[in-house]
mmCIF file of C-alpha atoms in Angstrom:
data_model
loop_
_atom_site.group_PDB
_atom_site.id
_atom_site.type_symbol
_atom_site.label_atom_id
_atom_site.label_comp_id
_atom_site.label_asym_id
_atom_site.label_seq_id
_atom_site.Cartn_x
_atom_site.Cartn_y
_atom_site.Cartn_z
ATOM 1 C CA MET A 10 106.441 113.153 105.014
ATOM 2 C CA ASN A 11 103.504 115.672 105.193
ATOM 3 C CA ASP A 12 100.913 114.340 107.550
ATOM 4 C CA GLU A 13 98.373 115.712 105.284
ATOM 5 C CA LEU A 14 99.600 113.546 102.398
ATOM 6 C CA GLU A 15 100.013 110.405 104.280
ATOM 7 C CA ASP A 16 96.238 109.362 104.174
ATOM 8 C CA SER A 17 95.716 110.654 100.411
ATOM 9 C CA PRO A 18 96.274 107.792 97.892
ATOM 10 C CA PRO A 19 97.195 108.698 94.346
ATOM 11 C CA ARG A 20 94.217 110.210 93.210
ATOM 12 C CA ARG A 21 92.302 108.217 90.275
ATOM 13 C CA SER A 22 88.952 109.704 90.136
ATOM 14 C CA GLY A 23 85.870 107.375 90.220
ATOM 15 C CA ASP A 24 85.202 108.092 86.576
ATOM 16 C CA GLN A 25 88.703 107.463 85.496
ATOM 17 C CA LEU A 26 88.311 104.130 87.347
ATOM 18 C CA ARG A 27 84.922 103.391 85.412
ATOM 19 C CA VAL A 28 86.869 103.869 82.186
ATOM 20 C CA TRP A 29 89.576 101.513 83.191
ATOM 21 C CA VAL A 30 87.166 98.677 84.447
ATOM 22 C CA ASP A 31 84.893 99.248 81.124
ATOM 23 C CA GLU A 32 88.193 98.451 79.320
ATOM 24 C CA PHE A 33 89.029 95.482 81.394
ATOM 25 C CA LEU A 34 85.674 94.005 80.933
ATOM 26 C CA GLY A 35 85.597 94.734 77.237
ATOM 27 C CA GLN A 36 88.680 92.429 76.961
ATOM 28 C CA GLY A 37 86.367 89.379 77.576
ATOM 29 C CA HIS A 38 87.362 88.275 81.140
ATOM 30 C CA ALA A 39 84.937 85.728 82.385
ATOM 31 C CA VAL A 40 83.651 87.581 85.483
ATOM 32 C CA THR A 41 80.739 85.811 87.295
ATOM 33 C CA GLY A 42 80.299 88.339 90.098
ATOM 34 C CA THR A 43 79.955 92.056 89.597
ATOM 35 C CA ILE A 44 82.615 94.721 89.597
ATOM 36 C CA LYS A 45 81.693 98.343 90.227
ATOM 37 C CA VAL A 46 83.327 101.585 91.172
ATOM 38 C CA VAL A 47 81.995 103.269 94.270
ATOM 39 C CA ALA A 48 82.518 106.824 95.688
ATOM 40 C CA GLN A 49 85.468 107.054 97.983
ATOM 41 C CA GLU A 50 87.054 110.534 99.323
ATOM 42 C CA ASP A 51 90.590 111.012 100.589
ATOM 43 C CA ALA A 52 91.507 113.184 103.662
ATOM 44 C CA ASP A 53 90.996 116.314 101.433
ATOM 45 C CA ARG A 54 87.646 114.975 100.055
ATOM 46 C CA GLN A 55 88.842 114.661 96.672
ATOM 47 C CA ASP A 56 87.298 111.862 94.545
ATOM 48 C CA THR A 57 89.729 108.855 94.794
ATOM 49 C CA GLY A 58 86.959 106.035 93.747
ATOM 50 C CA LEU A 59 87.212 102.559 95.008
ATOM 51 C CA VAL A 60 87.011 99.471 92.666
ATOM 52 C CA VAL A 61 85.021 96.549 94.334
ATOM 53 C CA MET A 62 84.230 92.975 93.061
ATOM 54 C CA ASN A 63 81.328 91.202 94.663
ATOM 55 C CA LEU A 64 82.129 87.439 94.359
ATOM 56 C CA ARG A 65 79.378 85.044 93.214
ATOM 57 C CA ASN A 66 80.507 82.062 95.004
ATOM 58 C CA THR A 67 80.689 83.572 98.406
ATOM 59 C CA THR A 68 79.212 86.648 100.445
ATOM 60 C CA ALA A 69 82.476 88.239 100.555
ATOM 61 C CA SER A 70 83.715 90.962 98.432
ATOM 62 C CA ILE A 71 87.177 92.109 97.237
ATOM 63 C CA TYR A 72 88.014 95.777 97.120
ATOM 64 C CA MET A 73 90.989 97.388 95.348
ATOM 65 C CA GLN A 74 93.037 100.705 95.603
ATOM 66 C CA PRO A 75 96.500 102.214 95.482
ATOM 67 C CA ARG A 76 98.464 101.108 98.621
ATOM 68 C CA GLY A 77 98.883 104.745 99.557
ATOM 69 C CA TYR A 78 100.154 108.269 98.609
ATOM 70 C CA ASP A 79 103.139 108.390 95.922
ATOM 71 C CA ASP A 80 103.103 104.416 95.857
ATOM 72 C CA PRO A 81 102.453 103.092 92.233
ATOM 73 C CA LEU A 82 101.274 99.643 93.501
ATOM 74 C CA TRP A 83 97.784 98.645 94.167
ATOM 75 C CA GLU A 84 96.384 96.161 96.510
ATOM 76 C CA ALA A 85 93.296 94.094 97.047
ATOM 77 C CA THR A 86 91.599 93.279 100.159
ATOM 78 C CA LEU A 87 89.228 90.270 100.594
ATOM 79 C CA THR A 88 86.493 91.340 103.197
ATOM 80 C CA ALA A 89 85.948 89.123 106.289
ATOM 81 C CA ARG A 90 83.355 86.325 106.640
ATOM 82 C CA PRO A 91 81.442 86.035 109.912
ATOM 83 C CA GLU A 92 81.551 82.141 109.645
ATOM 84 C CA ASP A 93 83.373 79.328 108.009
ATOM 85 C CA LEU A 94 82.870 78.614 104.290
ATOM 86 C CA THR A 95 82.197 75.226 103.317
ATOM 87 C CA LEU A 96 82.275 74.539 99.556
ATOM 88 C CA SER A 97 81.976 71.501 96.982
ATOM 89 C CA PRO A 98 84.975 70.872 94.793
ATOM 90 C CA HIS A 99 83.155 72.544 91.928
ATOM 91 C CA ASP A 100 82.274 75.716 94.125
ATOM 92 C CA MET A 101 85.915 75.930 95.405
ATOM 93 C CA ALA A 102 87.316 75.916 91.898
ATOM 94 C CA SER A 103 84.859 78.450 90.737
ATOM 95 C CA LEU A 104 85.997 80.511 93.618
ATOM 96 C CA ALA A 105 89.632 80.060 92.865
ATOM 97 C CA ALA A 106 88.722 81.257 89.178
ATOM 98 C CA GLU A 107 87.065 84.447 90.625
ATOM 99 C CA LEU A 108 90.150 85.120 92.611
ATOM 100 C CA VAL A 109 92.357 84.903 89.652
ATOM 101 C CA ILE A 110 89.956 87.310 87.719
ATOM 102 C CA ALA A 111 90.386 89.797 90.800
ATOM 103 C CA GLY A 112 94.139 89.488 90.728
ATOM 104 C CA ASN A 113 94.141 90.025 87.042
ATOM 105 C CA LEU A 114 91.842 93.189 87.477
ATOM 106 C CA CYS A 115 94.212 94.636 90.239
ATOM 107 C CA SER A 116 97.034 94.177 88.066
ATOM 108 C CA PHE A 117 95.490 95.720 85.185
ATOM 109 C CA LEU A 118 94.501 98.922 87.366
ATOM 110 C CA GLN A 119 98.037 98.915 88.544
ATOM 111 C CA PHE A 120 99.283 98.946 84.919
ATOM 112 C CA LYS A 121 96.798 101.663 83.834
ATOM 113 C CA SER A 122 97.751 103.935 86.881
ATOM 114 C CA LEU A 123 101.466 103.501 85.794
ATOM 115 C CA GLU A 124 100.741 104.299 82.352
ATOM 116 C CA TRP A 125 98.559 107.305 83.609
ATOM 117 C CA ASP A 126 101.329 108.599 85.770
ATOM 118 C CA ARG A 127 103.952 108.352 82.808
ATOM 119 C CA GLU A 128 101.522 110.355 80.740
ATOM 120 C CA SER A 129 100.986 113.173 83.591
ATOM 121 C CA GLY A 130 101.041 116.524 82.251
ATOM 122 C CA ARG A 131 99.560 115.441 79.043
ATOM 123 C CA HIS A 132 96.008 115.068 80.426
ATOM 124 C CA ALA A 133 93.425 117.603 79.806
#
């Protein structure tokens, strides 16, 4: 594999990711934290975007992106916390619900990416 391509995930622009995130939110998912698309560039300085979900029930975030170049699968990374997290049963259930939403969003983005790839060559 070409070393230049190794660091380059499939290109989904920040603008395209915002459209997909808006579509996901428009479906009525019970998102309690915030979801945003932040700027990210690949090794060639091309816009790839990064989807970030800030959790409401903890100071952690989850960021989502394609696993790598020419890989159709997405991955989600839960950011580290500096200390242990102690929760009430209600807060733990709320955090679990947020993780389910994050999993659903990551799956949705993966589906949209695969759909986008199938339609490649037809985009303006």
